[in-house]
Short mmCIF file of C-alpha atoms and ligand atoms in Angstrom, two decimals:
data_model
loop_
_atom_site.label_atom_id
_atom_site.label_comp_id
_atom_site.label_asym_id
_atom_site.label_seq_id
_atom_site.Cartn_x
_atom_site.Cartn_y
_atom_site.Cartn_z
CA MET A 288 93.71 95.25 72.87
CA THR A 289 92.48 93.09 75.73
CA GLU A 290 95.56 90.88 75.23
CA HIS A 291 97.61 93.83 76.51
CA PRO A 292 97.04 94.35 80.26
CA ILE A 293 98.90 97.63 79.93
CA TYR A 294 96.18 99.04 77.64
CA GLN A 295 93.45 98.77 80.26
CA LYS A 296 95.59 100.62 82.81
CA ALA A 297 96.55 103.21 80.19
CA ALA A 298 92.94 103.81 79.14
CA SER A 299 91.79 104.21 82.74
CA PHE A 300 94.55 106.74 83.53
CA ILE A 301 94.19 108.70 80.25
CA ARG A 302 90.42 109.00 80.69
CA GLN A 303 90.91 110.24 84.26
CA PHE A 304 93.56 112.74 83.04
CA TYR A 305 91.28 114.15 80.31
CA SER A 306 88.18 114.30 82.48
CA GLU A 307 89.78 115.86 85.60
CA ASN A 308 91.48 118.45 83.41
CA HIS A 309 88.24 119.19 81.50
CA LEU A 310 89.83 118.26 78.14
CA SER A 311 87.82 117.17 75.09
CA GLU A 312 86.40 113.67 74.90
CA ALA A 313 87.26 113.44 71.20
CA ASP A 314 90.91 114.31 71.88
CA CYS A 315 90.92 111.65 74.58
CA GLU A 316 89.76 108.97 72.18
CA ASP A 317 92.33 110.09 69.58
CA ARG A 318 95.06 109.83 72.24
CA LEU A 319 93.87 106.33 73.12
CA LEU A 320 94.09 105.25 69.46
CA GLU A 321 97.68 106.53 69.41
CA ILE A 322 98.47 104.62 72.61
CA ALA A 323 96.83 101.42 71.32
CA LYS A 324 99.01 101.64 68.20
CA SER A 325 102.17 102.18 70.23
CA ILE A 326 101.35 99.26 72.52
CA ARG A 327 100.69 97.02 69.50
CA GLU A 328 104.01 98.03 67.92
CA HIS A 329 106.28 98.43 70.97
CA GLY A 330 104.48 96.74 73.89
CA THR A 331 104.33 100.08 75.70
CA TYR A 332 103.66 103.81 75.20
CA GLU A 333 105.22 107.10 76.23
CA HIS A 334 103.55 109.70 78.48
CA THR A 335 103.41 113.31 77.35
CA SER A 336 104.89 115.79 79.84
CA ASP A 337 101.40 116.84 80.93
CA GLU A 338 100.33 113.22 81.46
CA LEU A 339 103.51 112.57 83.48
CA LEU A 340 102.94 115.66 85.65
CA TYR A 341 99.33 114.79 86.40
CA GLY A 342 100.08 111.09 86.87
CA ALA A 343 102.67 111.90 89.55
CA LYS A 344 100.19 114.19 91.34
CA LEU A 345 97.55 111.43 91.23
CA ALA A 346 100.07 108.93 92.64
CA TRP A 347 100.57 111.21 95.65
CA ARG A 348 96.80 111.78 95.99
CA ASN A 349 96.32 107.98 95.97
CA SER A 350 99.03 107.28 98.58
CA ASN A 351 96.85 105.74 101.31
CA ARG A 352 99.55 105.96 104.00
CA CYS A 353 100.27 109.66 103.47
CA ILE A 354 98.87 112.26 105.88
CA GLY A 355 100.31 115.11 103.77
CA ARG A 356 98.08 114.75 100.72
CA LEU A 357 96.28 118.13 101.02
CA PHE A 358 99.02 119.62 98.82
CA TRP A 359 98.91 116.93 96.10
CA ASN A 360 98.17 119.40 93.31
CA SER A 361 101.22 121.57 94.07
CA LEU A 362 103.75 118.78 93.50
CA ASN A 363 106.79 119.86 91.46
CA VAL A 364 107.72 117.31 88.80
CA PHE A 365 111.10 117.08 87.03
CA ASP A 366 110.86 114.99 83.85
CA ARG A 367 114.35 113.42 83.57
CA ARG A 368 113.48 110.53 81.24
CA ASP A 369 116.34 111.83 79.07
CA ALA A 370 119.03 111.13 81.70
CA VAL A 371 120.78 107.87 80.79
CA THR A 372 124.45 108.29 81.79
CA GLU A 373 125.81 108.20 85.36
CA GLU A 374 126.85 111.86 85.07
CA GLU A 375 123.36 112.94 83.91
CA VAL A 376 121.61 110.99 86.70
CA LYS A 377 124.07 112.35 89.30
CA GLU A 378 123.43 115.94 88.16
CA ALA A 379 119.64 115.39 88.22
CA LEU A 380 119.77 114.03 91.78
CA LEU A 381 121.90 116.93 93.04
CA GLU A 382 119.55 119.35 91.28
CA HIS A 383 116.57 117.67 92.99
CA ILE A 384 118.19 118.05 96.42
CA GLU A 385 119.03 121.72 95.80
CA TYR A 386 115.60 122.63 94.36
CA ALA A 387 113.63 120.73 97.01
CA THR A 388 115.70 122.15 99.90
CA ASN A 389 115.33 125.73 98.68
CA GLY A 390 117.30 127.07 101.68
CA GLY A 391 114.86 125.37 104.07
CA LYS A 392 111.57 126.47 102.50
CA ILE A 393 111.07 122.91 101.24
CA ARG A 394 109.31 122.34 97.89
CA SER A 395 107.57 118.98 97.37
CA THR A 396 109.27 117.52 94.32
CA VAL A 397 109.57 114.26 92.35
CA THR A 398 112.20 113.55 89.70
CA ILE A 399 111.14 110.91 87.17
CA PHE A 400 113.79 108.90 85.32
CA LYS A 401 113.36 106.59 82.32
CA PRO A 402 110.70 103.88 82.80
CA SER A 403 111.29 100.12 82.98
CA GLN A 404 111.94 98.55 79.59
CA LYS A 405 110.88 94.96 78.77
CA THR A 406 114.32 93.52 79.60
CA HIS A 407 115.82 95.86 82.23
CA ASP A 408 115.55 99.05 84.29
CA PRO A 409 117.52 101.90 82.66
CA VAL A 410 118.12 103.65 86.01
CA ARG A 411 117.95 102.38 89.58
CA ILE A 412 118.84 104.09 92.89
CA TYR A 413 120.21 101.85 95.68
CA ASN A 414 119.52 104.34 98.52
CA HIS A 415 116.34 104.21 100.68
CA GLN A 416 116.44 108.03 100.88
CA LEU A 417 118.81 110.37 99.01
CA ILE A 418 119.95 111.83 102.33
CA ARG A 419 120.42 109.37 105.20
CA TYR A 420 122.94 108.60 107.96
CA ALA A 421 125.34 105.65 107.89
CA GLY A 422 125.23 102.82 110.44
CA TYR A 423 128.47 101.15 111.54
CA LYS A 424 128.39 97.78 113.34
CA GLN A 425 131.24 97.73 115.90
CA GLU A 426 133.34 94.74 117.01
CA ASP A 427 131.31 94.48 120.26
CA GLY A 428 128.07 94.31 118.24
CA SER A 429 127.02 97.86 119.12
CA ILE A 430 126.04 100.20 116.29
CA THR A 431 127.22 103.76 115.67
CA GLY A 432 124.74 105.82 113.63
CA ASP A 433 121.44 104.64 112.13
CA PRO A 434 120.96 100.87 112.57
CA HIS A 435 118.61 100.90 109.55
CA SER A 436 121.59 101.86 107.36
CA VAL A 437 124.00 99.07 108.35
CA ASP A 438 123.46 97.01 105.17
CA MET A 439 123.75 100.04 102.89
CA THR A 440 126.83 101.26 104.79
CA GLU A 441 128.57 97.90 104.43
CA PHE A 442 127.65 97.86 100.73
CA CYS A 443 129.21 101.31 100.25
CA ILE A 444 132.36 100.33 102.19
CA ALA A 445 132.67 97.23 99.97
CA LEU A 446 132.57 99.62 96.99
CA GLY A 447 135.50 101.58 98.46
CA TRP A 448 133.63 104.28 100.41
CA GLN A 449 135.09 105.39 103.76
CA GLY A 450 132.88 107.08 106.36
CA ARG A 451 134.21 109.21 109.22
CA GLY A 452 132.59 106.86 111.74
CA THR A 453 130.40 109.46 113.47
CA PRO A 454 126.71 108.78 114.34
CA PHE A 455 125.66 111.28 111.65
CA ASP A 456 127.72 110.55 108.51
CA ILE A 457 125.74 111.23 105.32
CA LEU A 458 125.83 108.14 103.06
CA PRO A 459 126.98 108.47 99.44
CA LEU A 460 124.51 108.01 96.59
CA VAL A 461 124.71 104.72 94.69
CA ILE A 462 123.03 104.39 91.29
CA GLN A 463 122.99 101.84 88.49
CA VAL A 464 122.42 102.82 84.85
CA GLY A 465 121.71 100.05 82.33
CA GLN A 466 123.80 96.99 83.06
CA ASN A 467 126.73 98.97 84.51
CA ASP A 468 128.26 98.25 87.91
CA PRO A 469 126.93 100.36 90.81
CA TYR A 470 128.22 103.97 90.58
CA LEU A 471 128.92 105.64 93.96
CA PHE A 472 129.44 109.34 94.68
CA ASP A 473 129.37 111.63 97.75
CA ILE A 474 126.88 114.48 97.97
CA PRO A 475 128.91 117.73 98.37
CA ASP A 476 128.29 119.20 101.86
CA ARG A 477 126.83 122.42 100.42
CA TYR A 478 123.76 120.47 99.22
CA ILE A 479 122.89 119.11 102.68
CA LYS A 480 120.78 121.16 105.10
CA GLU A 481 120.96 119.72 108.63
CA VAL A 482 119.31 120.92 111.85
CA GLN A 483 121.06 120.80 115.24
CA ILE A 484 118.38 119.59 117.70
CA THR A 485 118.28 121.77 120.83
CA HIS A 486 115.63 122.17 123.53
CA PRO A 487 114.17 125.63 124.23
CA ASP A 488 114.21 125.17 128.04
CA ASN A 489 116.91 122.60 128.87
CA GLN A 490 120.63 123.14 128.06
CA LEU A 491 121.47 119.63 129.39
CA PHE A 492 119.42 118.17 126.48
CA ASN A 493 121.68 119.99 123.99
CA GLU A 494 124.68 117.99 125.23
CA LEU A 495 123.12 114.90 123.59
CA ASP A 496 124.34 116.57 120.39
CA LEU A 497 121.44 115.34 118.25
CA ARG A 498 120.96 116.50 114.66
CA TRP A 499 118.83 115.49 111.66
CA TYR A 500 118.67 116.34 107.96
CA ALA A 501 115.93 118.67 106.81
CA VAL A 502 114.63 116.98 103.65
CA PRO A 503 113.31 113.39 103.48
CA ILE A 504 113.65 112.16 99.88
CA ILE A 505 112.34 108.59 99.36
CA SER A 506 114.27 107.00 96.51
CA GLU A 507 113.49 103.28 96.66
CA MET A 508 109.82 103.26 95.60
CA LYS A 509 108.45 102.70 92.10
CA LEU A 510 105.99 105.16 90.53
CA GLU A 511 103.35 103.44 88.37
CA ILE A 512 101.22 105.54 86.00
CA GLY A 513 98.77 103.99 83.54
CA GLY A 514 100.66 100.72 83.38
CA VAL A 515 104.08 102.35 82.86
CA GLU A 516 106.56 101.73 85.71
CA TYR A 517 109.16 104.31 86.81
CA PRO A 518 111.51 102.43 89.20
CA ALA A 519 113.68 105.52 89.80
CA SER A 520 111.38 108.37 90.89
CA PRO A 521 112.72 110.00 94.08
CA PHE A 522 110.15 112.17 95.85
CA ASN A 523 110.29 114.51 98.85
CA GLY A 524 107.98 116.51 101.07
CA TRP A 525 108.83 117.85 104.51
CA TYR A 526 108.86 115.96 107.79
CA MET A 527 106.14 115.57 110.37
CA GLU A 528 108.02 116.03 113.66
CA THR A 529 106.95 112.69 115.12
CA GLU A 530 108.88 110.84 112.40
CA ILE A 531 112.14 112.20 113.80
CA ALA A 532 111.21 112.58 117.49
CA ALA A 533 109.01 109.54 118.13
CA ARG A 534 110.59 107.06 115.72
CA ASN A 535 114.08 107.89 114.35
CA PHE A 536 115.42 109.10 117.75
CA ALA A 537 113.09 107.00 119.96
CA ASP A 538 112.91 103.46 118.57
CA GLU A 539 115.23 100.99 120.36
CA SER A 540 116.17 99.73 116.87
CA ARG A 541 117.07 103.29 115.76
CA TYR A 542 118.93 105.94 117.84
CA ASN A 543 117.34 104.66 121.10
CA MET A 544 117.54 108.04 122.89
CA LEU A 545 114.55 107.94 125.28
CA ARG A 546 116.53 107.09 128.40
CA PRO A 547 119.30 109.68 127.81
CA VAL A 548 116.62 112.32 127.13
CA ALA A 549 114.70 111.34 130.31
CA GLU A 550 117.94 111.58 132.31
CA ALA A 551 118.60 115.06 130.89
CA PHE A 552 115.23 115.99 132.42
CA ASN A 553 116.07 114.21 135.67
CA LEU A 554 113.07 111.85 135.32
CA ASN A 555 112.82 108.64 137.34
CA THR A 556 113.38 105.94 134.69
CA GLN A 557 113.06 103.02 137.16
CA LEU A 558 109.24 102.85 136.98
CA HIS A 559 106.99 102.82 133.86
CA SER A 560 104.36 104.55 135.96
CA THR A 561 106.40 107.76 136.15
CA MET A 562 105.58 108.04 132.37
CA TRP A 563 109.23 108.90 131.75
CA LYS A 564 109.14 107.43 128.19
CA ASP A 565 106.07 109.50 127.25
CA ARG A 566 107.62 112.67 128.68
CA ALA A 567 110.87 112.00 126.83
CA VAL A 568 109.02 111.58 123.50
CA LEU A 569 107.15 114.85 124.03
CA GLU A 570 110.35 116.73 124.92
CA LEU A 571 111.90 115.34 121.70
CA CYS A 572 108.85 116.56 119.70
CA THR A 573 109.19 119.99 121.35
CA ALA A 574 112.92 120.12 120.60
CA VAL A 575 112.48 119.07 116.95
CA MET A 576 109.75 121.67 116.32
CA HIS A 577 111.79 124.39 118.08
CA SER A 578 115.00 123.52 116.22
CA PHE A 579 113.49 123.23 112.71
CA LYS A 580 111.66 126.55 113.17
CA GLN A 581 114.86 128.23 114.41
CA ALA A 582 116.76 126.79 111.42
CA GLY A 583 114.10 128.00 108.96
CA ALA A 584 113.43 124.42 107.81
CA SER A 585 109.87 123.42 106.88
CA ILE A 586 108.22 120.92 109.21
CA VAL A 587 104.68 120.18 110.40
CA ASP A 588 103.50 119.04 113.85
CA HIS A 589 101.17 116.04 113.99
CA HIS A 590 98.14 118.11 115.09
CA SER A 591 98.43 120.55 112.18
CA ALA A 592 99.13 117.67 109.77
CA SER A 593 95.97 115.86 110.91
CA GLN A 594 93.94 119.06 110.50
CA GLN A 595 95.36 119.50 106.97
CA PHE A 596 94.42 115.91 106.19
CA GLU A 597 90.84 116.63 107.38
CA LEU A 598 90.75 119.57 104.94
CA PHE A 599 92.00 117.20 102.22
CA GLU A 600 89.12 114.82 102.99
CA GLN A 601 86.61 117.69 102.77
CA LYS A 602 88.03 118.99 99.48
CA GLU A 603 88.00 115.50 97.93
CA LYS A 604 84.39 115.01 99.02
CA ALA A 605 83.48 118.37 97.45
CA GLU A 606 85.09 117.16 94.20
CA GLY A 607 82.99 114.00 94.39
CA ARG A 608 85.97 111.70 95.00
CA GLU A 609 86.28 108.99 97.68
CA VAL A 610 89.33 109.33 99.91
CA THR A 611 91.18 106.04 100.47
CA GLY A 612 93.59 105.61 103.36
CA ASP A 613 95.55 103.21 105.55
CA TRP A 614 94.39 104.03 109.11
CA THR A 615 97.29 102.15 110.68
CA TRP A 616 99.79 104.56 109.04
CA LEU A 617 97.68 107.72 108.97
CA ILE A 618 97.36 107.96 112.78
CA PRO A 619 100.45 109.66 114.21
CA PRO A 620 102.57 107.69 116.72
CA VAL A 621 102.10 110.41 119.39
CA SER A 622 98.64 111.15 120.91
CA PRO A 623 96.85 109.45 117.97
CA ALA A 624 93.45 109.70 119.67
CA SER A 625 93.81 113.48 119.82
CA THR A 626 93.33 113.54 116.01
CA HIS A 627 90.09 113.01 114.03
CA ILE A 628 91.80 110.26 112.04
CA PHE A 629 91.81 107.89 115.02
CA HIS A 630 88.02 108.15 115.38
CA GLN A 631 87.09 107.24 111.82
CA GLN A 632 87.64 104.43 109.34
CA TYR A 633 89.28 104.54 105.93
CA ASP A 634 88.87 102.37 102.82
CA ASN A 635 92.35 100.99 102.10
CA THR A 636 91.69 100.20 98.42
CA TRP A 637 94.83 100.81 96.33
CA LYS A 638 94.16 103.03 93.35
CA SER A 639 96.56 103.64 90.44
CA PRO A 640 98.58 105.80 89.72
CA ASN A 641 100.52 105.18 92.93
CA PHE A 642 103.92 104.59 94.56
CA PHE A 643 104.83 100.99 95.27
CA TYR A 644 107.57 99.07 97.06
CA GLN A 645 109.93 97.22 94.78
CA LYS A 646 112.71 94.66 95.16
CA SER A 647 115.68 96.24 97.00
CA MET A 648 118.90 96.63 95.00
CA LEU A 649 120.82 95.39 98.07
CA ASN A 650 119.71 91.78 98.26
C1 HEM B 197 104.53 117.68 101.93
C2 HEM B 197 104.70 117.12 103.11
C3 HEM B 197 104.45 115.67 103.39
C4 HEM B 197 104.28 115.17 104.65
C5 HEM B 197 104.28 115.97 105.96
C6 HEM B 197 104.09 113.75 104.52
C7 HEM B 197 103.95 112.90 105.61
C8 HEM B 197 104.00 111.53 105.53
C9 HEM B 197 104.16 110.65 106.65
C10 HEM B 197 104.31 111.08 108.11
C11 HEM B 197 104.17 109.38 106.17
C12 HEM B 197 104.32 108.10 106.99
C13 HEM B 197 105.82 107.78 106.97
C14 HEM B 197 106.21 106.74 108.02
O1 HEM B 197 105.40 106.53 108.95
O2 HEM B 197 107.31 106.20 107.90
C15 HEM B 197 104.00 109.46 104.74
C16 HEM B 197 103.93 108.36 103.91
C17 HEM B 197 103.95 108.45 102.52
N1 HEM B 197 103.97 109.61 101.77
FE1 HEM B 197 103.79 111.50 102.46
N2 HEM B 197 104.12 113.38 103.20
C18 HEM B 197 104.36 114.53 102.47
C19 HEM B 197 104.54 114.59 101.10
C20 HEM B 197 104.56 113.49 100.25
C21 HEM B 197 104.87 113.56 98.83
C22 HEM B 197 105.28 114.83 98.07
C23 HEM B 197 104.73 112.30 98.34
C24 HEM B 197 104.93 111.78 96.93
C25 HEM B 197 104.86 112.57 95.85
C26 HEM B 197 104.36 111.44 99.46
C27 HEM B 197 104.11 110.08 99.35
C28 HEM B 197 104.02 109.23 100.45
C29 HEM B 197 104.01 107.77 100.34
C30 HEM B 197 104.05 106.95 99.04
C31 HEM B 197 103.96 107.28 101.65
C32 HEM B 197 103.93 105.79 102.10
C33 HEM B 197 105.36 105.28 102.17
C34 HEM B 197 105.45 103.79 102.52
O3 HEM B 197 104.45 103.06 102.23
O4 HEM B 197 106.51 103.36 103.06
N3 HEM B 197 104.24 112.19 100.60
N4 HEM B 197 103.89 110.78 104.37
N1 UGT B 198 107.72 113.13 105.50
C1 UGT B 198 107.95 112.02 104.78
N2 UGT B 198 107.94 110.84 105.38
C2 UGT B 198 107.99 109.62 104.77
C3 UGT B 198 107.23 109.33 103.64
C4 UGT B 198 107.33 108.05 103.06
C5 UGT B 198 108.15 107.08 103.61
C6 UGT B 198 108.91 107.40 104.73
C7 UGT B 198 109.84 106.40 105.30
O1 UGT B 198 109.20 105.15 105.38
C8 UGT B 198 110.01 104.19 106.01
C9 UGT B 198 109.43 102.85 105.80
C10 UGT B 198 108.44 102.68 106.92
N3 UGT B 198 108.68 103.78 107.84
C11 UGT B 198 109.96 104.41 107.48
C12 UGT B 198 108.83 108.63 105.32
C13 UGT B 198 108.23 112.12 103.34
C14 UGT B 198 109.23 111.55 102.60
C15 UGT B 198 109.12 111.86 101.22
C16 UGT B 198 108.04 112.65 100.93
S1 UGT B 198 107.22 113.03 102.34
#
């Protein structure tokens, strides 16, 4: 079997699955014989539902850049390897959004579509996230909406989509099944939970009319389990507030709102030394936490998230497993040194199963 690289990855995953679930050694070896036969005959093998469920949980547990891994074992997994038509994939994606949103009490969920075949990918999703705002480049070069979405927005417009042109237009979903042309469809409004971002102490801030969607659902990464690749495997958790407040609203290459926020607080933005940028970021964090809580939408602040990650480290140690991590991503972008993460080092070895970047469908 050594001539099949997939077998080594399969054997390593299957042995981990059987041992961590306290299943019989003999059954494990029988399963491996079955897999070896399938690989010899078809060049690949098919995961059982239980293997798929556990493999997805392991992929989350192995995600070095993720601070939210304490809850790895409570991941909800939808096995949609049966969905092969545009209609079936569309329904599965809308079902994912509805189930994960759960009225705001967000459930961490991954939907797994058919794996890569030798010659092609049965299902691919063009979107970076299932729910994301459009970005429109204006004549004068300015951008309305999310600058990160300009390419996707232009792609959708080329396919006949028309946005309303506001800074917060939800992009349509674009999927490809088999060798078909890209298939585009809007997400009905009733599926989208959005939060109006207001500040608890400053009405002037509210006039900035900021909003954000509740559920981040990454749809452009590939899930790899035991040598089998799932290029369409959208997964969601809930947000950590800094992602919205300190990056999506704050970055100059995103919504670039620090100066308008500072002005709403009457801060002196002429001198760095007044710390106006730092104060603006903190007021955005405060507003995001306040607004998500008021809207009944799950969210975690960066201090609580770091504490949960510390608990994850302790639990893994108690189970006799080494935690791997990417320090540069694990530290939050606000007050990083106020978390334990900043003051320790992490082994950034990449274990499998895991989620990986893959070639974008756009270029
Ligand atoms: C439950 C709440 C969760 C929270 C609060 C959370 C938080 C985060 C944060 C803040 C990042 C860094 C993102 C960035 O800086 O752009 C991240 C990265 C990541 N998370 Fe989590 N996460 C959660 C659940 C999940 C789930 C359910 C999965 C998969 C099943 C997951 C997989 C990942 C992966 C693969 C990355 C790295 C993405 C990349 O390399 O671009 N996370 N997470
Ligand atoms: N809170 C989250 N945050 C993210 C997790 C993974 C990736 C991203 C977005 O990554 C982009 C690429 C680099 N930064 C932005 C955000 C989650 C999304 C899906 C499950 S949890």
